[in-house]
Amino acid sequence: MPGDGIGKEVIPAAVQVLQTVLPDLETVEAPAGWETFEQTGQSVPDSTLDQIRACGAGLFGAVQSPLYKVDGYRSAILTMRQELGLYANIRPVKSIAGVTPSAEKALDMIVVRENSEGLYISRETSDGETAVAERVITRSASRRIAEKTVELARSQGRQKITIVHKANVLPLTDGLFRDSVRDVIAESGLDIEVDELLIDVAALKMVGEPERFDVAVTTNLFGDILSDAAAHWGGGLGLAPSLNWGDGVAVAEPVHGSAPDIAGQGLANPIAAILSGAMLVRYVWQLPDIADKIEQAAAEVMQAGLPASQITAGVTSAILQKLS
Ligand code: NAD
Ligand code: IPM
Ligand code: MN
């Protein structure tokens, strides 16, 4: 699903990479996004949802969203997360020597973002004078994201899980999240360091001391914000991948949006989309060696420097050359 703007440029690049490393991969293209909404009245047509379910894996580019309220419109990615039960959002950040901003040591961290509730239930009311947004935290969704976090930490041999919340101000909601995550980690028997940070301090530490993070798990909006901050250390939005993950179905997408300022000019870095494809390879198809190869090729191409023009095409062909 290329979606809107630079999605149309970076998704074909990522598909080419996947087809090179997995020659038997079958792909189908499906519509989603703002343009699709304008044409069909749905940002994600039912036929697209059915196709993602049938495939078990989707790769989505980006959606352009209006900044005003449009009746009947809901962002394509939010629709997919909700309709497909993609309750976990996995956002890894790795440094690349000589390319990404230098921290004290090499960085390799993951922000695990609860992807189904919090403020993203999008229940707002307003009488014109007072506007209210509901924020829902449930024990079941908090436990579910904690289970995913434990599974990830265990399979990757991680050293520490940091629970990020705001239980000092929101003891009922964020307290429930924190306690549920702590319970699941304790019940799992996983031998790992567990600590917690309030979101404001977590933001400060993400700026000043990113190496203190290994796996950070948090609620939906905090995860949205903290993962963009973390993405800085991975080289910014042009390099930041993510995986929206549920049970038996996943949609990978670059963290960036449709980038209207550069769309249509061949200037978009395709690596965020390519690394998102690599997340399908690693997490959904469980072929870590192939995912490592893609990541390695992307890192080397970044180390060689971006071409001055035709960045999308130049970066894609350099990566393909390393992989074939
Ligand atoms: P954006 O991520 O589209 O762009 C932010 C800045 O980063 C821009 O200057 C852009 O040129 C640059 N950038 C982004 N991706 C890049 C890439 N691959 N290579 C080089 N530069 C890149 O965010 P925005 O401008 O705030 O939002 C534009 C639209 O995208 C909005 O309609 C917004 O709602 C939507 N959006 C969608 C998603 C998504 O689909 N997941 C995420 C964020 C924003
Ligand atoms: C992201 C994006 C989305 C979000 C927007 C486009 C709805 O910012 O995937 O991080 O807020 O989750
Ligand atoms: Mn975001």
PDB file of N, CA and C and ligand atoms in Angstrom, residues 75 77-78 81 91 113 120 224 253, ligand 2:
ATOM      1  N   SER A  75      -7.715   8.570   9.591  1.00  0.00           N
ATOM      2  CA  SER A  75      -6.405   8.250   9.022  1.00  0.00           C
ATOM      3  C   SER A  75      -6.296   6.763   8.692  1.00  0.00           C
ATOM      4  N   ILE A  77      -3.785   4.756   8.613  1.00  0.00           N
ATOM      5  CA  ILE A  77      -2.978   3.900   9.493  1.00  0.00           C
ATOM      6  C   ILE A  77      -3.736   3.622  10.795  1.00  0.00           C
ATOM      7  N   LEU A  78      -4.475   4.620  11.280  1.00  0.00           N
ATOM      8  CA  LEU A  78      -5.261   4.392  12.506  1.00  0.00           C
ATOM      9  C   LEU A  78      -6.368   3.375  12.236  1.00  0.00           C
ATOM     10  N   ARG A  81      -4.744  -0.075  12.182  1.00  0.00           N
ATOM     11  CA  ARG A  81      -4.397  -0.535  13.540  1.00  0.00           C
ATOM     12  C   ARG A  81      -5.635  -1.049  14.251  1.00  0.00           C
ATOM     13  N   ARG A  91       9.217  -0.033  17.433  1.00  0.00           N
ATOM     14  CA  ARG A  91      10.007   1.018  16.781  1.00  0.00           C
ATOM     15  C   ARG A  91      11.477   0.932  17.213  1.00  0.00           C
ATOM     16  N   ARG A 113       5.387   0.566  21.660  1.00  0.00           N
ATOM     17  CA  ARG A 113       4.278   1.499  21.875  1.00  0.00           C
ATOM     18  C   ARG A 113       2.962   0.733  21.881  1.00  0.00           C
ATOM     19  N   TYR A 120      -5.782   7.392  21.652  1.00  0.00           N
ATOM     20  CA  TYR A 120      -6.073   7.068  20.257  1.00  0.00           C
ATOM     21  C   TYR A 120      -7.411   6.377  20.050  1.00  0.00           C
ATOM     22  N   ASP A 224       4.216   7.472  20.753  1.00  0.00           N
ATOM     23  CA  ASP A 224       4.272   8.239  19.503  1.00  0.00           C
ATOM     24  C   ASP A 224       5.375   9.290  19.602  1.00  0.00           C
ATOM     25  N   GLU A 253       5.517   0.003   8.475  1.00  0.00           N
ATOM     26  CA  GLU A 253       5.448   1.334   7.842  1.00  0.00           C
ATOM     27  C   GLU A 253       6.597   2.190   8.332  1.00  0.00           C
TER      28      GLU A 253
HETATM   29  C1  IPM B   2       2.785   7.591  13.646  1.00  0.00           C
HETATM   30  C2  IPM B   2       2.000   8.768  13.143  1.00  0.00           C
HETATM   31  C3  IPM B   2       0.513   8.523  13.342  1.00  0.00           C
HETATM   32  C4  IPM B   2       0.247   8.425  14.834  1.00  0.00           C
HETATM   33  C5  IPM B   2      -0.389   9.574  12.704  1.00  0.00           C
HETATM   34  C6  IPM B   2      -0.104   9.749  11.232  1.00  0.00           C
HETATM   35  C7  IPM B   2      -1.847   9.269  12.922  1.00  0.00           C
HETATM   36  O1  IPM B   2       2.406   9.929  13.754  1.00  0.00           O
HETATM   37  O2  IPM B   2       2.594   6.480  13.122  1.00  0.00           O
HETATM   38  O3  IPM B   2       3.609   7.761  14.560  1.00  0.00           O
HETATM   39  O4  IPM B   2      -0.024   9.428  15.507  1.00  0.00           O
HETATM   40  O5  IPM B   2       0.298   7.316  15.358  1.00  0.00           O
END
